[in-house]
mmCIF file of C-alpha atoms in Angstrom:
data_model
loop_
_atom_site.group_PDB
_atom_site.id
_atom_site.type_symbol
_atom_site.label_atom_id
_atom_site.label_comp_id
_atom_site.label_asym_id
_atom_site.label_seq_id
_atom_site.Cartn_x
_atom_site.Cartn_y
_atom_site.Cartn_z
ATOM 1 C CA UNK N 1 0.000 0.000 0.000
ATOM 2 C CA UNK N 2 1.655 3.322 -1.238
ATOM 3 C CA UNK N 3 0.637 6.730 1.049
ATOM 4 C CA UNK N 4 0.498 10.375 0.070
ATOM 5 C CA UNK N 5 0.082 13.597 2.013
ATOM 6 C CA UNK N 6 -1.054 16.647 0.158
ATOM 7 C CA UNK N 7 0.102 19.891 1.208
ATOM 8 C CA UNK N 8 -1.804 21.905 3.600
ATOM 9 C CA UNK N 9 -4.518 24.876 2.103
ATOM 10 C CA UNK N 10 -3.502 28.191 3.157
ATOM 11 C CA UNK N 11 -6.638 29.663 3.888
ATOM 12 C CA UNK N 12 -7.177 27.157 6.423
ATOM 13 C CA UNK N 13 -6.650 29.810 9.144
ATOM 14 C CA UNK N 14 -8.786 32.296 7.821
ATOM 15 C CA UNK N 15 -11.617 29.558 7.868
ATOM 16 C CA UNK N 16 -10.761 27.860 11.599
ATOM 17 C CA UNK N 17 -10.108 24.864 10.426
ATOM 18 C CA UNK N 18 -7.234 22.758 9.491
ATOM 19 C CA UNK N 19 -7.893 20.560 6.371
ATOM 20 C CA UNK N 20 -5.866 17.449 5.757
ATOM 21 C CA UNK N 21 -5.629 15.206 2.167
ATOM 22 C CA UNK N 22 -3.905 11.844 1.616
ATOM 23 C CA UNK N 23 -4.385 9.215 -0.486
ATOM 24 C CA UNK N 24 -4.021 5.346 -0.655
ATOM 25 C CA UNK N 25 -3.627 3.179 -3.122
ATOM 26 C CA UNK N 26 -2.917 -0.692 -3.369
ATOM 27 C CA UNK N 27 -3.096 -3.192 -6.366
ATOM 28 C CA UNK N 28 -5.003 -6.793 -5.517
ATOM 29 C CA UNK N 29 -5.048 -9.876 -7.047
ATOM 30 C CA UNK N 30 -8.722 -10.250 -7.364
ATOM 31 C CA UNK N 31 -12.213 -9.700 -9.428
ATOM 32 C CA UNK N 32 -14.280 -6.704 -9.409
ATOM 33 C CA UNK N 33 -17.206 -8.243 -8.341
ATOM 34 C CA UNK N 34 -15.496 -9.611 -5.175
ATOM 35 C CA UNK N 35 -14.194 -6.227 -4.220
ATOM 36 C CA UNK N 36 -17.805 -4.679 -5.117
ATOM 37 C CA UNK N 37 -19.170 -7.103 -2.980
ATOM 38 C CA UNK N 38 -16.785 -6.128 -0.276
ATOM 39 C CA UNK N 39 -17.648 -2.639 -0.509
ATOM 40 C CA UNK N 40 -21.011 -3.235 -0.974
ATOM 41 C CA UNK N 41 -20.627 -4.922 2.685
ATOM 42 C CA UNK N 42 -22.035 -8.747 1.567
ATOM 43 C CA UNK N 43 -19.114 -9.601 4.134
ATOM 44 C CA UNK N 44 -19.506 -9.220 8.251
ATOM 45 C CA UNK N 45 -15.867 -10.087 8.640
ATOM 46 C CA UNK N 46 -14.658 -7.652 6.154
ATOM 47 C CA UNK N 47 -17.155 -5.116 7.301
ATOM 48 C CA UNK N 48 -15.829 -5.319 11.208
ATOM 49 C CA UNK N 49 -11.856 -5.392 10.145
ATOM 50 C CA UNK N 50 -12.825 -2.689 7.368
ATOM 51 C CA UNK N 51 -14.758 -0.162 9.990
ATOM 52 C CA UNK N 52 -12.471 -1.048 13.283
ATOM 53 C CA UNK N 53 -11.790 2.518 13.759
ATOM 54 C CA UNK N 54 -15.821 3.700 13.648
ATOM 55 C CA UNK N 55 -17.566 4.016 17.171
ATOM 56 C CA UNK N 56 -21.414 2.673 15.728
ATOM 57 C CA UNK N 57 -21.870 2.294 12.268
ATOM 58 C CA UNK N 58 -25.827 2.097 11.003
ATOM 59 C CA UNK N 59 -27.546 2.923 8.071
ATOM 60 C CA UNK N 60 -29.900 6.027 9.065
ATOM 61 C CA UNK N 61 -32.070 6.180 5.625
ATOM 62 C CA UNK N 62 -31.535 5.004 2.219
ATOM 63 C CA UNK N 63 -32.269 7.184 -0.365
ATOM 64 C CA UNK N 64 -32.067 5.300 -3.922
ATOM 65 C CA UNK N 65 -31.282 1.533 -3.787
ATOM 66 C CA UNK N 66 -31.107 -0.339 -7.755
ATOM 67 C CA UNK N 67 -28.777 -2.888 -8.929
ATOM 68 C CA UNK N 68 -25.927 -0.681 -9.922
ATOM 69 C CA UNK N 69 -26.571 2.138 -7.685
ATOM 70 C CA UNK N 70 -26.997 3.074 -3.597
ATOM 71 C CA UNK N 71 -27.509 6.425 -1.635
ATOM 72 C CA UNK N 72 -27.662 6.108 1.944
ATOM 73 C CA UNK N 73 -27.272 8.461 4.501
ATOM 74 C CA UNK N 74 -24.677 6.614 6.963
ATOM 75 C CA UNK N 75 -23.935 7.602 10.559
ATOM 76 C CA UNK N 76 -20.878 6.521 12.680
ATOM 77 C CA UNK N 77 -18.129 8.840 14.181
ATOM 78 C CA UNK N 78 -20.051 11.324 11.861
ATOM 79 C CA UNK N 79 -22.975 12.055 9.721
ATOM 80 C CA UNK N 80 -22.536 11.301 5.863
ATOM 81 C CA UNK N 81 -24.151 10.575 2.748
ATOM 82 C CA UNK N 82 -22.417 7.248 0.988
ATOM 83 C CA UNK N 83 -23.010 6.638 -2.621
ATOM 84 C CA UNK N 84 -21.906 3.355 -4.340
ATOM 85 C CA UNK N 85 -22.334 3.226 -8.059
ATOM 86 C CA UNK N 86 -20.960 0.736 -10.611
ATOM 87 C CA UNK N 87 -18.931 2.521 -13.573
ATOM 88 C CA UNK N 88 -17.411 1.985 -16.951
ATOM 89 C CA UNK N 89 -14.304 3.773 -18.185
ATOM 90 C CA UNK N 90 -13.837 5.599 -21.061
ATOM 91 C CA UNK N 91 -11.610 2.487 -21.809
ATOM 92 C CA UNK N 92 -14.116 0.234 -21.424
ATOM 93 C CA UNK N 93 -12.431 -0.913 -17.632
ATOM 94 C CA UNK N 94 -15.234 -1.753 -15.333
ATOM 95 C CA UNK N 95 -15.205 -0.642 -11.827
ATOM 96 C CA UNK N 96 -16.592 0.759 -8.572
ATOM 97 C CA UNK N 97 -17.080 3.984 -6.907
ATOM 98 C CA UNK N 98 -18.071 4.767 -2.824
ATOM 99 C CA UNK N 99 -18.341 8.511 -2.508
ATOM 100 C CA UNK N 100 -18.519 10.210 0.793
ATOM 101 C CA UNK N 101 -19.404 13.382 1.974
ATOM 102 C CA UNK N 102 -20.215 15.264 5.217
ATOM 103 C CA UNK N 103 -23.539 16.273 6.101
ATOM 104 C CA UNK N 104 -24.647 18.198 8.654
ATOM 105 C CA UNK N 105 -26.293 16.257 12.142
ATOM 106 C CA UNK N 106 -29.299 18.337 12.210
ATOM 107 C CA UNK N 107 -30.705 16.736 8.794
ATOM 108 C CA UNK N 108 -31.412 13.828 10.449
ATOM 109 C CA UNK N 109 -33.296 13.798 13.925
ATOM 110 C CA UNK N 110 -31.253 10.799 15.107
ATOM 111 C CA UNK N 111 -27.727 12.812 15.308
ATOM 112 C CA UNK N 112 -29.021 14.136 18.553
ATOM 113 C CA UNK N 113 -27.897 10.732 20.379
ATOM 114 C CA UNK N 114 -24.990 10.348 18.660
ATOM 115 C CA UNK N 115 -21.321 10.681 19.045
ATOM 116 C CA UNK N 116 -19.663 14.540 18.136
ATOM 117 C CA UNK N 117 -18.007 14.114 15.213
ATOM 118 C CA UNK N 118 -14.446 14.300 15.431
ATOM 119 C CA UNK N 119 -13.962 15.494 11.527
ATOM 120 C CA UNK N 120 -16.040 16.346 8.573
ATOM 121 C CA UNK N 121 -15.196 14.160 5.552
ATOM 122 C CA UNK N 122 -15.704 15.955 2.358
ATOM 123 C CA UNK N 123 -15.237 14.852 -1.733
ATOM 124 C CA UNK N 124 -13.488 11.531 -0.379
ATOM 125 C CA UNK N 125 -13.903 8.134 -1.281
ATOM 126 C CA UNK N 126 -12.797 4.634 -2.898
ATOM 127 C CA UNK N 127 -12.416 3.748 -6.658
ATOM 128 C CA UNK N 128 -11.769 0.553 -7.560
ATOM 129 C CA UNK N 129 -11.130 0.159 -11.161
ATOM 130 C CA UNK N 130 -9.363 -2.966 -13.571
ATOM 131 C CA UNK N 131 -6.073 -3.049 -14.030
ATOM 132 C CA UNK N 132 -5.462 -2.001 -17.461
ATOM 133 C CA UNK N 133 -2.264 -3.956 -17.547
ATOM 134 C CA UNK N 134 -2.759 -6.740 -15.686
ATOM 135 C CA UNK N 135 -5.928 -9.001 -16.307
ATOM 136 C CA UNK N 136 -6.931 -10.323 -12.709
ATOM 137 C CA UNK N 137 -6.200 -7.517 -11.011
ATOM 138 C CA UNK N 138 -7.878 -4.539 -9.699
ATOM 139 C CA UNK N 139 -6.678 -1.294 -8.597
ATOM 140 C CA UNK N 140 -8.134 0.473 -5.490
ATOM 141 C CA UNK N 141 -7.826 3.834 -4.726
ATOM 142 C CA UNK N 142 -8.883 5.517 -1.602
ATOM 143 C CA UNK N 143 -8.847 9.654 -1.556
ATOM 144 C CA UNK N 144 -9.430 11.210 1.786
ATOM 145 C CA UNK N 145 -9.945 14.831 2.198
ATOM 146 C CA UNK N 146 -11.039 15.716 6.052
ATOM 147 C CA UNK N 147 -11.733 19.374 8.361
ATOM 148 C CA UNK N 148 -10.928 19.126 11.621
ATOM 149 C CA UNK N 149 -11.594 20.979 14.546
ATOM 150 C CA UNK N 150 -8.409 23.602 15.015
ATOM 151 C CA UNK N 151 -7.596 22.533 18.267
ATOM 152 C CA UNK N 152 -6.654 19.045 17.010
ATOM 153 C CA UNK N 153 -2.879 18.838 16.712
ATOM 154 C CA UNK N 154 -1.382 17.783 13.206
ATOM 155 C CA UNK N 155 -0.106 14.484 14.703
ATOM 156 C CA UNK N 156 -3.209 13.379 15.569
ATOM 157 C CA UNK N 157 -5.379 14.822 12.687
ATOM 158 C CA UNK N 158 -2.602 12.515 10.142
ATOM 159 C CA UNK N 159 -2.839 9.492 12.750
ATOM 160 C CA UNK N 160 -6.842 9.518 11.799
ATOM 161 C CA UNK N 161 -6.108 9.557 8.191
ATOM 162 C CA UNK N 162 -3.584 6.474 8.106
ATOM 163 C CA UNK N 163 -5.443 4.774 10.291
ATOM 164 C CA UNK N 164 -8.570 5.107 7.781
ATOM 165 C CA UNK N 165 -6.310 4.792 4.645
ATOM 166 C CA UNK N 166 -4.978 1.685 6.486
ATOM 167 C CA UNK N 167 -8.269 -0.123 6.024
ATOM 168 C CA UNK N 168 -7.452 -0.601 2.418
ATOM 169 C CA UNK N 169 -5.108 -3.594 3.444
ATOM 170 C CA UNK N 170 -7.983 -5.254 4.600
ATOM 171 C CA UNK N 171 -9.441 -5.285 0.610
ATOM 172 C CA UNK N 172 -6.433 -6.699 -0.156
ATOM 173 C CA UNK N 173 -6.886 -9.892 2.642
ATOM 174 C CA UNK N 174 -10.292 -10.549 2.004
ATOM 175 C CA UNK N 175 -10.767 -10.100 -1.761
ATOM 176 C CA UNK N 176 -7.832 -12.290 -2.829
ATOM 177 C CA UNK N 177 -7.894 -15.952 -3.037
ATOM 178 C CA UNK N 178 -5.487 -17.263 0.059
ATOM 179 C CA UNK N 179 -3.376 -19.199 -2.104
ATOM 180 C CA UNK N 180 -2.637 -16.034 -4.296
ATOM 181 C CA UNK N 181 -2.248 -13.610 -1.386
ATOM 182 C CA UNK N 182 1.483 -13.855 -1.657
ATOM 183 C CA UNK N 183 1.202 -12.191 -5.373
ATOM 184 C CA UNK N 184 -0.031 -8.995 -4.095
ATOM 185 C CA UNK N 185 3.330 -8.286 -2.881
ATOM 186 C CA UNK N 186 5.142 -8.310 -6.319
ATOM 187 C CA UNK N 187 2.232 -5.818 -8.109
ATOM 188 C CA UNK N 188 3.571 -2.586 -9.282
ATOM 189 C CA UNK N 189 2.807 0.350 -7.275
#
């Protein structure tokens, strides 16, 4: 798994926030439709390694629900809307979006007995997308753009991030076949 740090916005201060990006990315030896279904959370397992860092994750109302598409409003150390939506490339690659976004608590009358958030997540999500190289695999991406509160010291605010980014690993354990596992190490970053 290769990690980036963007560099910080300077009209943070002006706004009294500080405002973090990194990515992740990691190549797996595995099908789309097993990491969909991953994402998709078909697996308890996955679901409970995936989340380890959320306080209560439910599903507070679902908005649009097909066979290629799903808009739910989430809730777990925060409040966010989480589309999933199957995509084709201008390539012709198939592959898999989650998109998540902040929204406020007071949209939704459960926030009330919920946790404070300790960050709003905004434009972030995974894409998941096959390999153009390499038939068999698929490469995951995972962008992560978060505001946190300015009393939160950098440290901690980038520990968050990794730890979240980190969860991408987990993809990697559950989506590929055990007795392939050992080729995800020799995939090109």
């Amino acid at each position: 798994m290769d990690l980036y740090q963007a560099t910080s916005c300077p009209q943070q201060r002006a706004r009294n926030v500080m405002e973090r990006s990194m990515y992740s990315k990691v190549s797996v030896v595995a099908s789309l439709a097993t990491v969909t279904g991953l994402l998709q959370g078909a697996n308890p397992k996955f679901n409970h390694a995936f989340h380890r860092d959320l306080v209560a994750r439910t599903t507070v109302a679902t908005i649009c629900q097909t066979r290629a598409k799903r808009v739910v409003v989430q809730h777990d150390t925060l409040m966010h809307a989480h589309c999933q939506e199957a995509m084709i490339c201008s390539d012709n690659r198939h592959g898999f979006l989650c998109a998540v976004h902040s929204i406020p608590p007071a949209i939704h009358t459960t926030a009330s007995e919920s946790v404070l958030p300790r960050a709003n997540v905004r434009n972030s999500g995974i894409v998941a997308v096959e390999s153009l190289l390499l038939p068999g695999v698929v490469d995951i991406v995972y962008v992560l753009h978060m505001t946190f509160p300015p009393s939160m010291a950098p440290a901690v605010c980038d520990k968050v991030m990794v730890q979240r980014l980190s969860s991408l690993r987990h993809i990697a354990a559950f989506a590929t076949p055990v007795g392939l596992r050992w080729l995800n190490a020799f995939l090109p970053r």
